[in-house]
Amino acid sequence: MSGSITTDDLATRIDDAARAPYILDVRSSDAYDQWRIEGKVPLDIANIPYWTVLGEMESVLGTLPKHREVIVVCAHGGSSGMVVETIDQKNVHNLQGGMDAWANTLVPRTLWDDGSSFVVQFDRVAKGCLSYAVGSRGASMAVIDAGASLEPYLALAEEMNTTITDAFDTHLHADHVSLGRQVAAHTGATYRIASGDAETARFDFAPLIDGERFEYGDLDVVVRSVATPGHTPGSTSLEVAGRFLMTGDAVFVSGIGRPDLGGQTEPWAKDLFATIHETLAALDHGLEVCPAHYTSRAESRDDGTLHRSLGDLLTNDPIVSMTDEAAFVAYVVDHLGTPPSQYDDIRKVNLGHLQPDPEMLKELEVGRNECALSK
């Protein structure tokens, strides 16, 4: 009696040790080593290619738990479905859509809701990407750093009876294809990004200006842009409702955004040092830093959200708290690995210089982000 499970359902369970299933990944070892399902808690996961499972069924069955749910995973859901049907046990289920579907799964979590205004964090769990929606019920809403799929943002707008009027990118993304322009095209919203990151863009955009303010319904929801260069020249943080600071990849809940993706590591590292110790340090330290990425689900809070007070980050993060510019730059230069080879193509896509077909798009976005540098 085989069955299946959606990626949305799986995403809500992998952070809970009591509910996390056993995972049997039947892809090749190379595909598994490149990218796999991960949670906040260590998962019980085995990688046995589907041809081995089918050829050595009896011995494989002996390794699977009898009284616990087993989720079988492959690239697209086909091979895993065949394995599940062959095993035919009620506790063994197929992951619908496989890793393709997992790659684009967004989990919404509310950061703040006063009954009128709201701030929602969307977690793309497969890649460690975070995006946001801020707005007021019955009025308007903005989407920040959209990725993966339009549907969750559109569904939230419908639920809140709002109109999406702005789509922001805090910077030129290199690890994933931005959906900011698609959000704008679908809804009639204005796409906004700093000119410093989009000078060569082959599309129209509204340039973000330092200090610019945007309102969405109630006055409680005011977005103020703050130039925070370093990860990229045009990186811009958005202060929301006097409570949150959407920092993009400038700083994370742990560590900083790598400043080497434009090939100017030392100058950009100096810009980032100034951003931290001049711009961010001058803001309200009670603001909650809400970044565009994270390295591990272990960084999340008990409710699954990811954020950290600016004051705590400035004081206690081993890199952010470094006060000597030369030491900061030297550390950055010495500890950066080589960025993934596809990042250059992703930047081209996000500037409109490259139009990928669906298969290329899928290949570009395989794997978790590697945007952070942390100790």
mmCIF file of C-alpha atoms in Angstrom:
data_model
loop_
_atom_site.group_PDB
_atom_site.id
_atom_site.type_symbol
_atom_site.label_atom_id
_atom_site.label_comp_id
_atom_site.label_asym_id
_atom_site.label_seq_id
_atom_site.Cartn_x
_atom_site.Cartn_y
_atom_site.Cartn_z
ATOM 1 C CA MET A 1 0.000 0.000 0.000
ATOM 2 C CA SER A 2 2.244 2.762 -1.289
ATOM 3 C CA GLY A 3 1.586 6.493 -1.030
ATOM 4 C CA SER A 4 3.215 9.868 -1.512
ATOM 5 C CA ILE A 5 4.036 13.060 0.345
ATOM 6 C CA THR A 6 4.342 16.626 -0.910
ATOM 7 C CA THR A 7 7.463 18.705 -0.515
ATOM 8 C CA ASP A 8 5.433 21.266 1.445
ATOM 9 C CA ASP A 9 4.527 18.588 3.987
ATOM 10 C CA LEU A 10 8.100 17.332 4.227
ATOM 11 C CA ALA A 11 9.430 20.868 4.723
ATOM 12 C CA THR A 12 7.281 21.357 7.827
ATOM 13 C CA ARG A 13 8.608 18.175 9.428
ATOM 14 C CA ILE A 14 12.350 17.969 8.876
ATOM 15 C CA ASP A 15 13.176 20.408 11.698
ATOM 16 C CA ASP A 16 11.323 18.308 14.290
ATOM 17 C CA ALA A 17 13.194 15.238 15.526
ATOM 18 C CA ALA A 18 9.932 13.646 16.662
ATOM 19 C CA ARG A 19 8.302 14.003 13.231
ATOM 20 C CA ALA A 20 11.241 13.779 10.827
ATOM 21 C CA PRO A 21 10.958 10.718 8.571
ATOM 22 C CA TYR A 22 13.680 8.352 7.457
ATOM 23 C CA ILE A 23 14.825 9.357 3.975
ATOM 24 C CA LEU A 24 15.983 6.953 1.287
ATOM 25 C CA ASP A 25 17.652 8.910 -1.516
ATOM 26 C CA VAL A 26 17.845 6.713 -4.617
ATOM 27 C CA ARG A 27 19.838 9.090 -6.835
ATOM 28 C CA SER A 28 23.441 8.467 -7.846
ATOM 29 C CA SER A 29 26.117 9.048 -5.234
ATOM 30 C CA ASP A 30 27.441 12.020 -7.238
ATOM 31 C CA ALA A 31 24.037 13.729 -7.241
ATOM 32 C CA TYR A 32 23.585 12.969 -3.551
ATOM 33 C CA ASP A 33 27.013 14.348 -2.623
ATOM 34 C CA GLN A 34 26.306 17.557 -4.541
ATOM 35 C CA TRP A 35 22.958 18.238 -2.877
ATOM 36 C CA ARG A 36 20.622 16.490 -0.471
ATOM 37 C CA ILE A 37 17.724 17.123 1.873
ATOM 38 C CA GLU A 38 18.837 18.635 5.172
ATOM 39 C CA GLY A 39 17.008 19.764 8.301
ATOM 40 C CA LYS A 40 17.646 21.602 11.531
ATOM 41 C CA VAL A 41 18.233 18.274 13.250
ATOM 42 C CA PRO A 42 20.471 15.563 11.758
ATOM 43 C CA LEU A 43 18.290 13.446 9.490
ATOM 44 C CA ASP A 44 18.351 9.678 9.189
ATOM 45 C CA ILE A 45 19.130 9.414 5.504
ATOM 46 C CA ALA A 46 20.566 6.702 3.287
ATOM 47 C CA ASN A 47 21.799 6.977 -0.290
ATOM 48 C CA ILE A 48 21.218 3.768 -2.241
ATOM 49 C CA PRO A 49 20.841 4.222 -6.026
ATOM 50 C CA TYR A 50 17.511 2.958 -7.316
ATOM 51 C CA TRP A 51 19.113 0.274 -9.486
ATOM 52 C CA THR A 52 20.756 -1.166 -6.396
ATOM 53 C CA VAL A 53 17.483 -1.019 -4.470
ATOM 54 C CA LEU A 54 15.631 -2.858 -7.226
ATOM 55 C CA GLY A 55 18.418 -5.384 -7.741
ATOM 56 C CA GLU A 56 19.013 -6.123 -4.066
ATOM 57 C CA MET A 57 15.538 -5.554 -2.669
ATOM 58 C CA GLU A 58 15.664 -8.084 0.150
ATOM 59 C CA SER A 59 18.884 -6.770 1.660
ATOM 60 C CA VAL A 60 17.784 -3.139 1.261
ATOM 61 C CA LEU A 61 14.473 -3.835 2.999
ATOM 62 C CA GLY A 62 16.443 -5.201 5.927
ATOM 63 C CA THR A 63 18.035 -1.772 6.437
ATOM 64 C CA LEU A 64 14.793 0.219 6.466
ATOM 65 C CA PRO A 65 12.894 0.980 9.686
ATOM 66 C CA LYS A 66 9.686 -1.044 10.066
ATOM 67 C CA HIS A 67 7.657 1.291 12.272
ATOM 68 C CA ARG A 68 8.661 4.688 10.956
ATOM 69 C CA GLU A 69 7.738 6.597 7.829
ATOM 70 C CA VAL A 70 10.236 6.212 4.999
ATOM 71 C CA ILE A 71 10.337 8.870 2.267
ATOM 72 C CA VAL A 72 11.939 7.811 -1.017
ATOM 73 C CA VAL A 73 13.553 10.597 -3.053
ATOM 74 C CA CYS A 74 14.939 10.844 -6.589
ATOM 75 C CA ALA A 75 15.509 13.676 -9.055
ATOM 76 C CA HIS A 76 11.996 13.997 -10.482
ATOM 77 C CA GLY A 77 9.810 11.536 -8.562
ATOM 78 C CA GLY A 78 9.755 8.801 -11.203
ATOM 79 C CA SER A 79 12.441 6.366 -10.071
ATOM 80 C CA SER A 80 11.476 6.850 -6.440
ATOM 81 C CA GLY A 81 7.848 6.153 -7.341
ATOM 82 C CA MET A 82 8.900 2.899 -8.973
ATOM 83 C CA VAL A 83 10.862 1.945 -5.853
ATOM 84 C CA VAL A 84 7.897 2.740 -3.593
ATOM 85 C CA GLU A 85 5.524 0.671 -5.730
ATOM 86 C CA THR A 86 7.943 -2.256 -5.697
ATOM 87 C CA ILE A 87 8.449 -2.116 -1.928
ATOM 88 C CA ASP A 88 4.662 -1.690 -1.448
ATOM 89 C CA GLN A 89 4.618 -1.069 2.288
ATOM 90 C CA LYS A 90 2.253 1.359 3.999
ATOM 91 C CA ASN A 91 5.060 3.223 5.782
ATOM 92 C CA VAL A 92 7.036 3.879 2.562
ATOM 93 C CA HIS A 93 6.074 6.990 0.568
ATOM 94 C CA ASN A 94 7.297 8.755 -2.559
ATOM 95 C CA LEU A 95 8.339 12.424 -2.502
ATOM 96 C CA GLN A 96 6.171 13.994 -5.195
ATOM 97 C CA GLY A 97 8.268 15.759 -7.829
ATOM 98 C CA GLY A 98 11.541 14.665 -6.242
ATOM 99 C CA MET A 99 14.420 17.083 -5.815
ATOM 100 C CA ASP A 100 13.072 19.232 -8.662
ATOM 101 C CA ALA A 101 10.018 20.060 -6.566
ATOM 102 C CA TRP A 102 12.064 20.291 -3.371
ATOM 103 C CA ALA A 103 14.273 22.933 -5.012
ATOM 104 C CA ASN A 104 11.332 25.315 -5.429
ATOM 105 C CA THR A 105 9.485 24.743 -2.161
ATOM 106 C CA LEU A 106 8.830 27.904 -0.160
ATOM 107 C CA VAL A 107 7.704 27.746 3.474
ATOM 108 C CA PRO A 108 5.969 30.932 4.730
ATOM 109 C CA ARG A 109 6.466 31.891 8.383
ATOM 110 C CA THR A 110 5.023 35.005 10.005
ATOM 111 C CA LEU A 111 7.541 37.353 11.612
ATOM 112 C CA TRP A 112 4.991 39.946 12.702
ATOM 113 C CA ASP A 113 1.241 40.434 12.409
ATOM 114 C CA ASP A 114 -0.715 43.028 14.382
ATOM 115 C CA GLY A 115 -4.023 42.202 12.742
ATOM 116 C CA SER A 116 -3.605 44.924 10.155
ATOM 117 C CA SER A 117 0.012 44.900 8.998
ATOM 118 C CA PHE A 118 2.205 41.871 8.453
ATOM 119 C CA VAL A 119 5.741 40.720 7.698
ATOM 120 C CA VAL A 120 6.141 37.181 6.346
ATOM 121 C CA GLN A 121 9.411 35.327 5.764
ATOM 122 C CA PHE A 122 9.523 32.738 2.959
ATOM 123 C CA ASP A 123 12.105 29.988 3.412
ATOM 124 C CA ARG A 124 13.389 28.187 0.332
ATOM 125 C CA VAL A 125 14.597 25.298 2.435
ATOM 126 C CA ALA A 126 16.453 23.433 -0.309
ATOM 127 C CA LYS A 127 18.827 26.328 -1.008
ATOM 128 C CA GLY A 128 18.814 28.315 2.224
ATOM 129 C CA CYS A 129 17.278 31.365 0.526
ATOM 130 C CA LEU A 130 14.956 33.784 2.312
ATOM 131 C CA SER A 131 12.463 36.240 0.833
ATOM 132 C CA TYR A 132 9.839 38.475 2.388
ATOM 133 C CA ALA A 133 6.421 40.033 1.995
ATOM 134 C CA VAL A 134 5.485 43.196 3.898
ATOM 135 C CA GLY A 135 2.192 45.026 3.750
ATOM 136 C CA SER A 136 -1.224 45.807 5.170
ATOM 137 C CA ARG A 137 -4.475 43.902 4.813
ATOM 138 C CA GLY A 138 -6.868 45.378 2.295
ATOM 139 C CA ALA A 139 -4.194 47.740 0.988
ATOM 140 C CA SER A 140 -0.812 47.053 -0.614
ATOM 141 C CA MET A 141 2.174 44.775 -0.247
ATOM 142 C CA ALA A 142 5.816 44.511 -1.335
ATOM 143 C CA VAL A 143 7.844 41.395 -2.072
ATOM 144 C CA ILE A 144 11.562 41.392 -1.255
ATOM 145 C CA ASP A 145 14.121 39.065 -2.908
ATOM 146 C CA ALA A 146 11.536 36.815 -4.575
ATOM 147 C CA GLY A 147 12.677 33.419 -5.787
ATOM 148 C CA ALA A 148 11.656 29.855 -6.653
ATOM 149 C CA SER A 149 7.940 30.296 -7.399
ATOM 150 C CA LEU A 150 5.441 33.113 -7.860
ATOM 151 C CA GLU A 151 2.509 31.206 -6.377
ATOM 152 C CA PRO A 152 3.247 31.578 -2.638
ATOM 153 C CA TYR A 153 3.542 35.370 -2.935
ATOM 154 C CA LEU A 154 0.373 35.613 -5.015
ATOM 155 C CA ALA A 155 -1.466 33.342 -2.585
ATOM 156 C CA LEU A 156 -0.466 35.532 0.366
ATOM 157 C CA ALA A 157 -1.610 38.671 -1.451
ATOM 158 C CA GLU A 158 -4.983 37.047 -2.085
ATOM 159 C CA GLU A 159 -5.252 35.861 1.520
ATOM 160 C CA MET A 160 -4.492 39.354 2.824
ATOM 161 C CA ASN A 161 -6.684 41.060 0.191
ATOM 162 C CA THR A 162 -3.734 43.181 -0.890
ATOM 163 C CA THR A 163 -2.226 44.350 -4.160
ATOM 164 C CA ILE A 164 1.478 43.742 -4.788
ATOM 165 C CA THR A 165 2.783 47.179 -5.750
ATOM 166 C CA ASP A 166 6.563 46.748 -5.420
ATOM 167 C CA ALA A 167 9.087 43.970 -5.974
ATOM 168 C CA PHE A 168 12.528 44.667 -4.489
ATOM 169 C CA ASP A 169 15.861 42.971 -4.984
ATOM 170 C CA THR A 170 18.287 43.961 -2.239
ATOM 171 C CA HIS A 171 21.174 43.217 -4.610
ATOM 172 C CA LEU A 172 22.144 41.425 -7.807
ATOM 173 C CA HIS A 173 21.771 37.784 -6.789
ATOM 174 C CA ALA A 174 24.413 35.288 -7.898
ATOM 175 C CA ASP A 175 23.218 32.050 -6.290
ATOM 176 C CA HIS A 176 19.648 31.922 -7.604
ATOM 177 C CA VAL A 177 17.520 33.383 -10.352
ATOM 178 C CA SER A 178 15.526 36.349 -9.080
ATOM 179 C CA LEU A 179 11.782 36.381 -9.648
ATOM 180 C CA GLY A 180 11.489 40.078 -8.862
ATOM 181 C CA ARG A 181 10.867 41.044 -12.467
ATOM 182 C CA GLN A 182 8.391 38.178 -12.889
ATOM 183 C CA VAL A 183 6.464 39.336 -9.815
ATOM 184 C CA ALA A 184 6.332 42.821 -11.308
ATOM 185 C CA ALA A 185 5.290 41.586 -14.750
ATOM 186 C CA HIS A 186 2.553 39.354 -13.341
ATOM 187 C CA THR A 187 1.060 41.911 -10.955
ATOM 188 C CA GLY A 188 1.865 45.286 -12.493
ATOM 189 C CA ALA A 189 4.154 46.094 -9.562
ATOM 190 C CA THR A 190 7.295 48.216 -9.884
ATOM 191 C CA TYR A 191 10.586 46.317 -9.920
ATOM 192 C CA ARG A 192 13.222 48.075 -7.789
ATOM 193 C CA ILE A 193 16.973 47.476 -7.472
ATOM 194 C CA ALA A 194 19.933 49.805 -6.910
ATOM 195 C CA SER A 195 21.574 51.191 -10.043
ATOM 196 C CA GLY A 196 24.969 50.174 -8.682
ATOM 197 C CA ASP A 197 24.033 46.549 -9.280
ATOM 198 C CA ALA A 198 21.979 46.956 -12.444
ATOM 199 C CA GLU A 199 23.899 49.477 -14.571
ATOM 200 C CA THR A 200 24.140 47.018 -17.469
ATOM 201 C CA ALA A 201 20.663 45.520 -17.060
ATOM 202 C CA ARG A 202 18.724 44.877 -20.247
ATOM 203 C CA PHE A 203 15.358 45.707 -18.743
ATOM 204 C CA ASP A 204 13.608 48.633 -17.119
ATOM 205 C CA PHE A 205 13.731 49.088 -13.361
ATOM 206 C CA ALA A 206 13.171 51.781 -10.759
ATOM 207 C CA PRO A 207 16.512 52.564 -9.104
ATOM 208 C CA LEU A 208 16.584 52.316 -5.318
ATOM 209 C CA ILE A 209 17.870 55.504 -3.713
ATOM 210 C CA ASP A 210 19.463 55.607 -0.274
ATOM 211 C CA GLY A 211 16.946 56.941 2.232
ATOM 212 C CA GLU A 212 13.932 56.399 -0.037
ATOM 213 C CA ARG A 213 10.687 55.550 1.790
ATOM 214 C CA PHE A 214 7.752 53.383 0.721
ATOM 215 C CA GLU A 215 4.412 52.977 2.479
ATOM 216 C CA TYR A 216 2.021 50.042 2.312
ATOM 217 C CA GLY A 217 -1.354 50.835 3.794
ATOM 218 C CA ASP A 218 -1.076 51.654 7.485
ATOM 219 C CA LEU A 219 1.690 54.024 8.485
ATOM 220 C CA ASP A 220 3.053 51.224 10.676
ATOM 221 C CA VAL A 221 4.491 49.604 7.573
ATOM 222 C CA VAL A 222 7.148 51.903 6.174
ATOM 223 C CA VAL A 223 10.106 50.593 4.192
ATOM 224 C CA ARG A 224 13.241 52.759 4.215
ATOM 225 C CA SER A 225 16.159 51.875 1.952
ATOM 226 C CA VAL A 226 19.686 51.953 3.383
ATOM 227 C CA ALA A 227 22.737 51.653 1.122
ATOM 228 C CA THR A 228 24.898 48.807 2.464
ATOM 229 C CA PRO A 229 27.559 48.054 -0.183
ATOM 230 C CA GLY A 230 30.204 45.366 0.148
ATOM 231 C CA HIS A 231 28.705 42.081 -0.985
ATOM 232 C CA THR A 232 27.896 44.008 -4.152
ATOM 233 C CA PRO A 233 28.329 47.733 -4.908
ATOM 234 C CA GLY A 234 24.582 48.336 -4.944
ATOM 235 C CA SER A 235 23.576 46.209 -1.962
ATOM 236 C CA THR A 236 20.672 47.901 -0.212
ATOM 237 C CA SER A 237 19.065 46.972 3.095
ATOM 238 C CA LEU A 238 15.413 47.719 3.772
ATOM 239 C CA GLU A 239 14.283 48.868 7.201
ATOM 240 C CA VAL A 240 10.708 47.705 7.723
ATOM 241 C CA ALA A 241 8.238 49.117 10.238
ATOM 242 C CA GLY A 242 11.021 50.191 12.589
ATOM 243 C CA ARG A 243 11.353 46.535 13.582
ATOM 244 C CA PHE A 244 13.189 44.622 10.886
ATOM 245 C CA LEU A 245 16.225 45.148 8.648
ATOM 246 C CA MET A 246 16.184 43.092 5.461
ATOM 247 C CA THR A 247 19.938 43.033 4.821
ATOM 248 C CA GLY A 248 20.097 40.922 1.680
ATOM 249 C CA ASP A 249 23.592 39.412 1.671
ATOM 250 C CA ALA A 250 25.369 42.251 3.479
ATOM 251 C CA VAL A 251 25.260 40.436 6.813
ATOM 252 C CA PHE A 252 23.556 37.229 7.886
ATOM 253 C CA VAL A 253 22.426 35.856 11.235
ATOM 254 C CA SER A 254 25.933 34.393 11.221
ATOM 255 C CA GLY A 255 28.731 35.973 9.209
ATOM 256 C CA ILE A 256 28.850 38.234 6.167
ATOM 257 C CA GLY A 257 28.167 38.126 2.460
ATOM 258 C CA ARG A 258 31.190 37.177 0.397
ATOM 259 C CA PRO A 259 32.608 40.256 -1.381
ATOM 260 C CA ASP A 260 34.452 38.422 -4.155
ATOM 261 C CA LEU A 261 31.733 37.717 -6.719
ATOM 262 C CA GLY A 262 32.658 40.754 -8.810
ATOM 263 C CA GLY A 263 36.379 39.981 -8.854
ATOM 264 C CA GLN A 264 37.270 42.937 -6.590
ATOM 265 C CA THR A 265 37.613 41.236 -3.238
ATOM 266 C CA GLU A 266 39.744 43.745 -1.320
ATOM 267 C CA PRO A 267 37.924 46.954 -2.368
ATOM 268 C CA TRP A 268 34.531 45.378 -1.766
ATOM 269 C CA ALA A 269 35.679 43.956 1.583
ATOM 270 C CA LYS A 270 36.661 47.482 2.634
ATOM 271 C CA ASP A 271 33.229 48.712 1.553
ATOM 272 C CA LEU A 272 31.621 45.976 3.632
ATOM 273 C CA PHE A 273 33.711 46.869 6.679
ATOM 274 C CA ALA A 274 32.523 50.479 6.363
ATOM 275 C CA THR A 275 28.940 49.316 5.922
ATOM 276 C CA ILE A 276 29.132 47.329 9.160
ATOM 277 C CA HIS A 277 30.926 49.867 11.339
ATOM 278 C CA GLU A 278 29.527 53.109 9.951
ATOM 279 C CA THR A 279 26.107 52.432 8.447
ATOM 280 C CA LEU A 280 24.750 49.442 10.364
ATOM 281 C CA ALA A 281 26.311 50.486 13.665
ATOM 282 C CA ALA A 282 24.456 53.808 13.425
ATOM 283 C CA LEU A 283 21.041 52.142 13.134
ATOM 284 C CA ASP A 284 18.778 51.084 15.992
ATOM 285 C CA HIS A 285 20.467 48.018 17.497
ATOM 286 C CA GLY A 286 17.055 46.612 18.363
ATOM 287 C CA LEU A 287 16.272 46.006 14.689
ATOM 288 C CA GLU A 288 15.988 42.340 13.767
ATOM 289 C CA VAL A 289 18.374 41.417 10.951
ATOM 290 C CA CYS A 290 16.507 39.374 8.341
ATOM 291 C CA PRO A 291 18.938 38.245 5.620
ATOM 292 C CA ALA A 292 18.416 36.786 2.156
ATOM 293 C CA HIS A 293 20.259 33.555 2.964
ATOM 294 C CA TYR A 294 21.394 31.239 5.703
ATOM 295 C CA THR A 295 24.009 28.512 5.860
ATOM 296 C CA SER A 296 22.262 25.910 7.999
ATOM 297 C CA ARG A 297 18.793 25.281 9.425
ATOM 298 C CA ALA A 298 20.575 25.059 12.782
ATOM 299 C CA GLU A 299 20.621 28.877 12.679
ATOM 300 C CA SER A 300 16.820 29.005 12.850
ATOM 301 C CA ARG A 301 14.715 29.717 15.917
ATOM 302 C CA ASP A 302 12.268 27.327 17.557
ATOM 303 C CA ASP A 303 9.461 28.586 15.314
ATOM 304 C CA GLY A 304 11.594 28.054 12.199
ATOM 305 C CA THR A 305 12.196 31.740 11.464
ATOM 306 C CA LEU A 306 15.670 33.155 10.930
ATOM 307 C CA HIS A 307 16.575 36.556 12.364
ATOM 308 C CA ARG A 308 18.924 38.080 14.929
ATOM 309 C CA SER A 309 19.068 41.452 16.635
ATOM 310 C CA LEU A 310 21.458 43.895 15.009
ATOM 311 C CA GLY A 311 23.047 44.697 18.364
ATOM 312 C CA ASP A 312 23.758 41.048 19.092
ATOM 313 C CA LEU A 313 25.235 40.555 15.629
ATOM 314 C CA LEU A 314 27.480 43.626 15.871
ATOM 315 C CA THR A 315 28.714 42.638 19.317
ATOM 316 C CA ASN A 316 29.011 38.874 19.201
ATOM 317 C CA ASP A 317 29.485 37.631 15.650
ATOM 318 C CA PRO A 318 33.191 36.716 15.232
ATOM 319 C CA ILE A 319 33.523 38.424 11.842
ATOM 320 C CA VAL A 320 31.019 41.265 12.092
ATOM 321 C CA SER A 321 32.527 42.357 15.417
ATOM 322 C CA MET A 322 36.074 42.657 14.010
ATOM 323 C CA THR A 323 37.085 46.300 14.500
ATOM 324 C CA ASP A 324 40.394 46.430 12.615
ATOM 325 C CA GLU A 325 39.858 46.988 8.894
ATOM 326 C CA ALA A 326 43.165 45.430 7.817
ATOM 327 C CA ALA A 327 42.525 42.313 9.900
ATOM 328 C CA PHE A 328 38.965 42.100 8.561
ATOM 329 C CA VAL A 329 40.081 42.331 4.932
ATOM 330 C CA ALA A 330 42.918 39.854 5.485
ATOM 331 C CA TYR A 331 40.538 37.358 7.075
ATOM 332 C CA VAL A 332 38.085 37.682 4.205
ATOM 333 C CA VAL A 333 40.785 37.236 1.553
ATOM 334 C CA ASP A 334 42.320 34.240 3.329
ATOM 335 C CA HIS A 335 39.088 32.352 3.971
ATOM 336 C CA LEU A 336 37.114 32.701 0.759
ATOM 337 C CA GLY A 337 36.801 29.576 -1.311
ATOM 338 C CA THR A 338 36.209 29.562 -5.049
ATOM 339 C CA PRO A 339 32.619 30.589 -5.833
ATOM 340 C CA PRO A 340 30.487 28.031 -7.683
ATOM 341 C CA SER A 341 31.087 28.099 -11.428
ATOM 342 C CA GLN A 342 27.426 28.764 -12.251
ATOM 343 C CA TYR A 343 27.303 32.029 -10.289
ATOM 344 C CA ASP A 344 28.563 34.089 -13.227
ATOM 345 C CA ASP A 345 25.796 32.746 -15.465
ATOM 346 C CA ILE A 346 23.172 33.383 -12.780
ATOM 347 C CA ARG A 347 24.298 37.004 -12.544
ATOM 348 C CA LYS A 348 23.940 37.266 -16.337
ATOM 349 C CA VAL A 349 20.415 35.854 -16.135
ATOM 350 C CA ASN A 350 19.493 38.349 -13.430
ATOM 351 C CA LEU A 351 20.782 41.211 -15.590
ATOM 352 C CA GLY A 352 18.864 40.024 -18.634
ATOM 353 C CA HIS A 353 22.056 39.117 -20.522
ATOM 354 C CA LEU A 354 21.256 35.405 -20.692
ATOM 355 C CA GLN A 355 17.928 33.706 -21.368
ATOM 356 C CA PRO A 356 18.160 30.131 -20.053
ATOM 357 C CA ASP A 357 15.899 27.345 -21.240
ATOM 358 C CA PRO A 358 14.082 25.374 -18.501
ATOM 359 C CA GLU A 359 16.756 22.677 -18.321
ATOM 360 C CA MET A 360 19.611 25.177 -18.011
ATOM 361 C CA LEU A 361 17.643 27.090 -15.387
ATOM 362 C CA LYS A 362 17.256 23.916 -13.351
ATOM 363 C CA GLU A 363 20.968 23.145 -13.599
ATOM 364 C CA LEU A 364 21.965 26.682 -12.586
ATOM 365 C CA GLU A 365 19.996 26.449 -9.355
ATOM 366 C CA VAL A 366 21.140 23.015 -8.173
ATOM 367 C CA GLY A 367 22.606 23.037 -4.670
ATOM 368 C CA ARG A 368 22.590 25.279 -1.630
ATOM 369 C CA ASN A 369 23.764 28.867 -1.705
ATOM 370 C CA GLU A 370 27.421 29.617 -0.992
ATOM 371 C CA CYS A 371 27.076 33.340 -0.349
ATOM 372 C CA ALA A 372 28.216 33.480 3.262
ATOM 373 C CA LEU A 373 31.568 33.760 4.986
ATOM 374 C CA SER A 374 31.417 32.849 8.675
ATOM 375 C CA LYS A 375 33.639 31.532 11.444
#
